[in-house]
Amino acid sequence: MQDKNKKNNDNMDDASKAQSAEIIKDDMEKPENVAEYPNAIINVPCVVLRNITILPDILIHFDLSKKESHKAVSSALKTGQEVFLVTQKSPDVEEAEEDDVYRVGTLSKIRQIIKMPQGIIRVMVEAGHRAELIHFTRKEPWPEAEVHVFTKEEEINTSQDEAEAMKRDIMELFVGFLSFFPKVGRAFGRQFEDVEDLGRFLDLVIANIPVDYDKKQEALEAVDYRSRYEKVREILDEETRIANIRMELAEKIQFRVDKDQRDYILREQLHFIREELGEDNSENEADKYQKQCDELNAPDSVKERIYKEIDRFRNTASGSSESGVEQSYIETLLSMPWNNASKENKSLDNAKKVLERDHYGLDKVKERMLEFLAVKNLTEKGQSPIICLIGPPGTGKTSIAKSIAESLNLKYIRVSLGGVRDEAEIRGHRKTYVGAMPGVIASGLLHSGVRNPLILLDEIDKVSSEYRGATASALLEVLDSEQNKSFRDHYIEIPLDLSDVLFIATANSTDGIPRPLLDRMEIVEVSGYTENEKLHIAREHLLQKQLKKNGLKKSNLSISEDAMKNIISLYTRESGVRSLERRIGEICRKTAKAIYTGETKKVRVTPKNLKDYLGTEKYLPEEEAGESAIGIVRGLAWTAYGGVTLEVEVNIMPGKGGLILTGQLGDVMQESAKASMTFVRSISEDYGIGESFFRTHDFHVHIPEGATPKDGPSAGVTMATALFSAVTKVKVRSDVAMTGEITLRGRVLPIGGLKEKILAAKAAKIMTVLVPDKNHRDIDDLSDEIKEGVTIYYMKEMSDVLEKALVVLPEKKPVKKNKRRGKVKENGDKDS
């Protein structure tokens, strides 16, 4: 039964309305009411109420929605208007049985019925005698009950003097209660003085106190005057004390807050009332944090700090900005993995198995990583080296770190440092700032949930340094094993122990890494793949990965070996395999479409139909060595995307001895060109070329693909050879490529990137390569697969280079001097 009655809530407005009903009744002449029953047991219609208790001698209305209650009221109207009103114990019970209702209710007389919308009727009743439910005589179509009506003789058990004393005692308490509600007191105070009967007086008092229906039910069940007096006095005394405390709290709060902050006052009142009464059963936020901190696995110093923050949060005004900041800070501290750690797998065999499964080739890198893991297992906490993987994009640096995390059973966290330009992104922001948060290192620990994850510092060479502070400098403490035991994040403020964290960094080159930061890491070079390695990677890893990604089965697509080689050489130009994977993915997507539309059930890709899937070739194959020519030399260069061959061209024209450099050459390469020119001029007289030749001619050095920036010293020997060839008119062998730095005296110095440069020479079908003599050990480190078919010569001086590179080494023809005129006679020049 839905009860839409004006319930007795804890506010005086409802009490005032209920009292108004009492006054109306007092002003009326004594109604006929319920007759005195010579037989105390009667059978009457029954209405079961929810959340409301009807006390005797009051006029009150309530709403009824259930059909059986409507029928009970109608039946009562036909039989003397009497109805038994009883309250059910729990308002949650839909169909109340006899055990679900209280035993004592009120025998009342119906005075008025008003039909309301949605099938609801509003009933006004005049409550009469107390009555005890004996049992329900029927439930359908409406409930009827056999009840025992209590008579005055059963209720009165006190003498007249005792009744008067009880009445005055209750009146005194009630006046004290009403003093906290002056408006209510003025309205009803005198009306209670006119009531002489003790029982009726007690019922009116309890009916006008804002308490729950269950407490009013206790007073209703107190049949005799003495027990009713004790129950009413107990309830009235408790409510007076609560009202008194409430008043005191209001006065305390008045000093704290402004009068206009009404919402804040209500929250504070609720807080203090619960605190003073000890009836706050709901666990508030501070208590929840306190419990979480008790269960937190953290050092005592950390817990002590969190307890202090919780106490500060308790004393902070709820709803204020400071409260929100404090709450976020406490939640962050509670979520940090202070002592939680993953159980590490220290088996090198397992690590080797995972690395071999996920990566083809890179034998030296794998061996170096296994050595690194062995050192880590043997050394003490925080003493293991920090690895930095250097290599071109797409060579597997990030996937190597993932494999190591898997093999060691560590959580993997990737922190991208590309474009990070603020120190606060590493160290975090002070929590006083709006939107403050921990730095990327602390956030990594937070998300991993353990204190010993593997954190990959990706693209560490892309960290920028701007006016906000050197970001790279903030990484110095992170990567220093002597300092990261107490890394201090600006937001966390509590020192973090990073000695258990396994850091691995990646970069494309060391050029963008500051020297102090580079000094804290051990460099492991991850060089590019050979064409054969790319073929194996594509067939064993990339193809299966893309088939799964595009919803294909192995039987749906096959790519021939020759087609795969063409994809590698004609559709990609890189050291890694990232573009190669994209091209295979493109083929898989077209295959998926053909299979889904029913065009075919299986696709086989060969060199003949490769264009149907990838279009025309994106890159032309490296030009093979042509005819030997004057002033044209093939050099070798390293780029972030692998090795390439560069043709250096030199033209000589009449002029004033100028050196013209084109091809978008960097500063270092321009200096190499000038050094090469100086060297050629220094030895030209030995070959019959006089000084006046250089004063009367301009020299133009050009390196094709002018849109591509070029820099570095390794083209020094190439430009020197091209200049010497152009000056002496001697052809350079077209089947020779070279690399090396040159000095003014013609010494050949070592360079880097030899693996990529050898591969570039092989791609161009050049099988003779000249390299500096001091790079001998680097060549020895290369695999036999890379060196296969290539003849490598080691150069100490430029004379060694010229001997191998020129078709014919010109004979030395010292310049003859004309003694008569004191001028030098040069080959091909007339006497002036």
mmCIF file of C-alpha atoms in Angstrom, residues 335-542:
data_model
loop_
_atom_site.group_PDB
_atom_site.id
_atom_site.type_symbol
_atom_site.label_atom_id
_atom_site.label_comp_id
_atom_site.label_asym_id
_atom_site.label_seq_id
_atom_site.Cartn_x
_atom_site.Cartn_y
_atom_site.Cartn_z
ATOM 1 C CA SER A 335 47.489 4.405 -5.211
ATOM 2 C CA MET A 336 51.296 4.537 -5.416
ATOM 3 C CA PRO A 337 53.010 1.085 -5.304
ATOM 4 C CA TRP A 338 55.277 1.820 -2.331
ATOM 5 C CA ASN A 339 56.217 -1.774 -1.496
ATOM 6 C CA ASN A 340 54.325 -3.742 -4.144
ATOM 7 C CA ALA A 341 56.631 -5.525 -6.584
ATOM 8 C CA SER A 342 56.403 -8.112 -9.375
ATOM 9 C CA LYS A 343 58.165 -11.414 -8.870
ATOM 10 C CA GLU A 344 61.007 -11.273 -11.363
ATOM 11 C CA ASN A 345 61.949 -14.189 -13.623
ATOM 12 C CA LYS A 346 65.763 -14.305 -13.667
ATOM 13 C CA SER A 347 66.120 -17.151 -16.173
ATOM 14 C CA LEU A 348 68.415 -16.154 -19.057
ATOM 15 C CA ASP A 349 67.200 -19.175 -21.025
ATOM 16 C CA ASN A 350 63.663 -17.821 -20.912
ATOM 17 C CA ALA A 351 64.882 -14.355 -21.952
ATOM 18 C CA LYS A 352 66.808 -15.830 -24.866
ATOM 19 C CA LYS A 353 63.785 -17.871 -25.923
ATOM 20 C CA VAL A 354 61.517 -14.814 -25.948
ATOM 21 C CA LEU A 355 64.041 -12.668 -27.847
ATOM 22 C CA GLU A 356 64.559 -15.376 -30.482
ATOM 23 C CA ARG A 357 60.817 -15.833 -30.834
ATOM 24 C CA ASP A 358 60.061 -12.151 -31.362
ATOM 25 C CA HIS A 359 63.111 -10.996 -33.363
ATOM 26 C CA TYR A 360 65.038 -12.301 -36.331
ATOM 27 C CA GLY A 361 68.706 -11.396 -36.659
ATOM 28 C CA LEU A 362 70.146 -8.742 -34.320
ATOM 29 C CA ASP A 363 72.413 -11.426 -32.876
ATOM 30 C CA LYS A 364 74.829 -8.984 -31.277
ATOM 31 C CA VAL A 365 72.019 -6.913 -29.816
ATOM 32 C CA LYS A 366 70.434 -10.043 -28.303
ATOM 33 C CA GLU A 367 73.772 -11.140 -26.889
ATOM 34 C CA ARG A 368 74.336 -7.699 -25.395
ATOM 35 C CA MET A 369 70.881 -7.704 -23.810
ATOM 36 C CA LEU A 370 71.481 -11.129 -22.259
ATOM 37 C CA GLU A 371 74.780 -9.844 -20.852
ATOM 38 C CA PHE A 372 72.920 -6.852 -19.475
ATOM 39 C CA LEU A 373 70.336 -9.099 -17.770
ATOM 40 C CA ALA A 374 73.092 -11.287 -16.307
ATOM 41 C CA VAL A 375 74.796 -8.234 -14.817
ATOM 42 C CA LYS A 376 71.463 -7.034 -13.464
ATOM 43 C CA ASN A 377 70.857 -10.361 -11.718
ATOM 44 C CA LEU A 378 74.327 -10.392 -10.172
ATOM 45 C CA THR A 379 74.585 -6.790 -9.018
ATOM 46 C CA GLU A 380 72.964 -5.228 -5.999
ATOM 47 C CA LYS A 381 69.804 -3.216 -6.066
ATOM 48 C CA GLY A 382 70.127 -0.074 -8.152
ATOM 49 C CA GLN A 383 73.536 -0.970 -9.588
ATOM 50 C CA SER A 384 72.472 -2.464 -12.925
ATOM 51 C CA PRO A 385 73.463 -0.470 -16.026
ATOM 52 C CA ILE A 386 70.939 1.625 -17.978
ATOM 53 C CA ILE A 387 70.738 0.651 -21.643
ATOM 54 C CA CYS A 388 70.126 3.048 -24.534
ATOM 55 C CA LEU A 389 69.208 1.386 -27.836
ATOM 56 C CA ILE A 390 70.405 3.514 -30.749
ATOM 57 C CA GLY A 391 69.265 2.821 -34.274
ATOM 58 C CA PRO A 392 67.117 3.845 -37.255
ATOM 59 C CA PRO A 393 63.313 3.794 -37.030
ATOM 60 C CA GLY A 394 61.592 0.447 -37.417
ATOM 61 C CA THR A 395 64.547 -1.701 -36.377
ATOM 62 C CA GLY A 396 62.819 -3.186 -33.322
ATOM 63 C CA LYS A 397 64.103 -1.056 -30.452
ATOM 64 C CA THR A 398 60.726 -0.738 -28.758
ATOM 65 C CA SER A 399 59.779 -4.369 -29.360
ATOM 66 C CA ILE A 400 63.083 -5.507 -27.823
ATOM 67 C CA ALA A 401 62.169 -3.652 -24.625
ATOM 68 C CA LYS A 402 58.710 -5.287 -24.669
ATOM 69 C CA SER A 403 60.272 -8.725 -25.061
ATOM 70 C CA ILE A 404 62.628 -8.114 -22.144
ATOM 71 C CA ALA A 405 59.710 -7.042 -19.943
ATOM 72 C CA GLU A 406 57.833 -10.219 -20.894
ATOM 73 C CA SER A 407 60.839 -12.471 -20.305
ATOM 74 C CA LEU A 408 61.479 -10.968 -16.853
ATOM 75 C CA ASN A 409 57.773 -10.978 -15.905
ATOM 76 C CA LEU A 410 57.844 -7.205 -15.380
ATOM 77 C CA LYS A 411 55.105 -4.668 -16.063
ATOM 78 C CA TYR A 412 55.881 -2.669 -19.234
ATOM 79 C CA ILE A 413 55.415 1.098 -19.223
ATOM 80 C CA ARG A 414 56.268 3.228 -22.276
ATOM 81 C CA VAL A 415 57.032 6.900 -21.696
ATOM 82 C CA SER A 416 57.226 8.898 -24.923
ATOM 83 C CA LEU A 417 59.678 11.764 -24.534
ATOM 84 C CA GLY A 418 59.283 13.091 -28.069
ATOM 85 C CA GLY A 419 58.426 16.780 -27.880
ATOM 86 C CA VAL A 420 58.552 16.952 -24.070
ATOM 87 C CA ARG A 421 59.771 20.468 -23.386
ATOM 88 C CA ASP A 422 58.878 21.171 -19.774
ATOM 89 C CA GLU A 423 60.780 19.890 -16.767
ATOM 90 C CA ALA A 424 57.464 19.591 -14.899
ATOM 91 C CA GLU A 425 56.395 16.814 -17.273
ATOM 92 C CA ILE A 426 59.242 14.724 -15.850
ATOM 93 C CA ARG A 427 59.163 15.876 -12.223
ATOM 94 C CA GLY A 428 55.457 16.739 -11.955
ATOM 95 C CA HIS A 429 53.720 19.968 -10.939
ATOM 96 C CA ARG A 430 53.403 21.360 -7.446
ATOM 97 C CA LYS A 431 50.014 20.279 -6.121
ATOM 98 C CA THR A 432 49.041 23.871 -5.338
ATOM 99 C CA TYR A 433 48.665 24.586 -9.069
ATOM 100 C CA VAL A 434 45.328 24.077 -10.795
ATOM 101 C CA GLY A 435 45.318 20.799 -12.698
ATOM 102 C CA ALA A 436 48.554 19.611 -11.055
ATOM 103 C CA MET A 437 49.521 15.990 -11.635
ATOM 104 C CA PRO A 438 52.521 13.704 -11.126
ATOM 105 C CA GLY A 439 55.322 13.577 -13.704
ATOM 106 C CA VAL A 440 55.635 10.831 -16.308
ATOM 107 C CA ILE A 441 57.925 8.712 -14.116
ATOM 108 C CA ALA A 442 55.636 8.769 -11.063
ATOM 109 C CA SER A 443 52.602 8.285 -13.329
ATOM 110 C CA GLY A 444 54.286 5.237 -14.858
ATOM 111 C CA LEU A 445 54.712 3.686 -11.422
ATOM 112 C CA LEU A 446 51.126 4.605 -10.555
ATOM 113 C CA HIS A 447 49.672 2.921 -13.648
ATOM 114 C CA SER A 448 51.894 -0.157 -13.390
ATOM 115 C CA GLY A 449 50.874 -0.826 -9.788
ATOM 116 C CA VAL A 450 54.354 -2.132 -8.892
ATOM 117 C CA ARG A 451 57.616 -0.524 -7.828
ATOM 118 C CA ASN A 452 59.783 -2.533 -10.251
ATOM 119 C CA PRO A 453 58.349 -2.142 -13.770
ATOM 120 C CA LEU A 454 60.333 -1.815 -16.965
ATOM 121 C CA ILE A 455 60.027 1.795 -18.093
ATOM 122 C CA LEU A 456 60.917 2.484 -21.718
ATOM 123 C CA LEU A 457 62.066 6.082 -22.264
ATOM 124 C CA ASP A 458 61.192 6.257 -25.944
ATOM 125 C CA GLU A 459 62.776 8.841 -28.289
ATOM 126 C CA ILE A 460 65.077 10.245 -25.624
ATOM 127 C CA ASP A 461 66.973 12.138 -28.321
ATOM 128 C CA LYS A 462 63.801 14.138 -29.135
ATOM 129 C CA VAL A 463 63.634 15.802 -25.705
ATOM 130 C CA SER A 464 63.725 19.552 -26.204
ATOM 131 C CA SER A 465 65.272 22.232 -24.000
ATOM 132 C CA GLU A 466 63.432 25.530 -23.900
ATOM 133 C CA TYR A 467 62.938 28.496 -21.611
ATOM 134 C CA ARG A 468 60.863 26.505 -19.127
ATOM 135 C CA GLY A 469 63.875 24.474 -18.078
ATOM 136 C CA ALA A 470 66.118 21.803 -19.477
ATOM 137 C CA THR A 471 63.993 18.665 -19.635
ATOM 138 C CA ALA A 472 67.066 16.532 -20.228
ATOM 139 C CA SER A 473 68.524 17.809 -16.965
ATOM 140 C CA ALA A 474 65.510 16.436 -15.078
ATOM 141 C CA LEU A 475 66.304 12.997 -16.520
ATOM 142 C CA LEU A 476 69.819 13.054 -15.059
ATOM 143 C CA GLU A 477 68.537 12.159 -11.591
ATOM 144 C CA VAL A 478 66.217 9.499 -13.002
ATOM 145 C CA LEU A 479 69.001 7.692 -14.873
ATOM 146 C CA ASP A 480 71.695 8.055 -12.217
ATOM 147 C CA SER A 481 71.762 4.925 -10.049
ATOM 148 C CA GLU A 482 73.386 6.893 -7.234
ATOM 149 C CA GLN A 483 70.594 9.463 -7.108
ATOM 150 C CA ASN A 484 67.385 7.737 -8.164
ATOM 151 C CA LYS A 485 67.044 5.951 -4.825
ATOM 152 C CA SER A 486 65.311 9.089 -3.598
ATOM 153 C CA PHE A 487 63.795 10.675 -6.686
ATOM 154 C CA ARG A 488 61.533 13.541 -5.636
ATOM 155 C CA ASP A 489 58.469 14.226 -7.745
ATOM 156 C CA HIS A 490 57.142 17.758 -7.222
ATOM 157 C CA TYR A 491 53.552 16.526 -6.888
ATOM 158 C CA ILE A 492 54.165 13.445 -4.732
ATOM 159 C CA GLU A 493 56.673 15.310 -2.514
ATOM 160 C CA ILE A 494 57.648 12.020 -0.853
ATOM 161 C CA PRO A 495 60.963 10.553 -2.175
ATOM 162 C CA LEU A 496 60.414 7.681 -4.621
ATOM 163 C CA ASP A 497 62.829 4.761 -4.797
ATOM 164 C CA LEU A 498 63.539 4.117 -8.498
ATOM 165 C CA SER A 499 66.434 1.744 -7.883
ATOM 166 C CA ASP A 500 64.210 -1.280 -8.625
ATOM 167 C CA VAL A 501 62.937 0.188 -11.902
ATOM 168 C CA LEU A 502 64.538 -1.191 -15.055
ATOM 169 C CA PHE A 503 65.087 1.734 -17.429
ATOM 170 C CA ILE A 504 65.689 1.228 -21.154
ATOM 171 C CA ALA A 505 65.982 4.227 -23.467
ATOM 172 C CA THR A 506 65.708 4.407 -27.260
ATOM 173 C CA ALA A 507 66.976 6.969 -29.742
ATOM 174 C CA ASN A 508 67.636 7.287 -33.460
ATOM 175 C CA SER A 509 71.052 8.848 -32.929
ATOM 176 C CA THR A 510 73.230 10.226 -30.170
ATOM 177 C CA ASP A 511 73.374 13.694 -31.746
ATOM 178 C CA GLY A 512 70.342 15.021 -29.859
ATOM 179 C CA ILE A 513 71.283 13.575 -26.462
ATOM 180 C CA PRO A 514 73.135 15.948 -24.101
ATOM 181 C CA ARG A 515 76.561 14.686 -23.120
ATOM 182 C CA PRO A 516 75.891 14.374 -19.353
ATOM 183 C CA LEU A 517 72.784 12.310 -20.065
ATOM 184 C CA LEU A 518 74.578 10.141 -22.614
ATOM 185 C CA ASP A 519 77.338 9.501 -20.074
ATOM 186 C CA ARG A 520 74.829 7.799 -17.733
ATOM 187 C CA MET A 521 73.765 5.185 -20.289
ATOM 188 C CA GLU A 522 75.395 2.268 -22.053
ATOM 189 C CA ILE A 523 74.910 2.486 -25.808
ATOM 190 C CA VAL A 524 73.749 -0.568 -27.737
ATOM 191 C CA GLU A 525 73.562 0.013 -31.477
ATOM 192 C CA VAL A 526 70.634 -1.532 -33.320
ATOM 193 C CA SER A 527 71.658 -1.222 -36.945
ATOM 194 C CA GLY A 528 69.503 -1.708 -40.027
ATOM 195 C CA TYR A 529 68.525 -5.046 -41.518
ATOM 196 C CA THR A 530 69.982 -6.622 -44.613
ATOM 197 C CA GLU A 531 67.675 -7.485 -47.488
ATOM 198 C CA ASN A 532 67.891 -11.143 -46.513
ATOM 199 C CA GLU A 533 67.007 -10.337 -42.890
ATOM 200 C CA LYS A 534 64.043 -8.266 -44.042
ATOM 201 C CA LEU A 535 62.898 -11.201 -46.185
ATOM 202 C CA HIS A 536 62.977 -13.571 -43.200
ATOM 203 C CA ILE A 537 61.263 -11.034 -40.918
ATOM 204 C CA ALA A 538 58.532 -10.415 -43.470
ATOM 205 C CA ARG A 539 57.830 -14.125 -44.040
ATOM 206 C CA GLU A 540 58.141 -15.298 -40.415
ATOM 207 C CA HIS A 541 56.675 -12.355 -38.496
ATOM 208 C CA LEU A 542 55.088 -9.524 -40.471
#
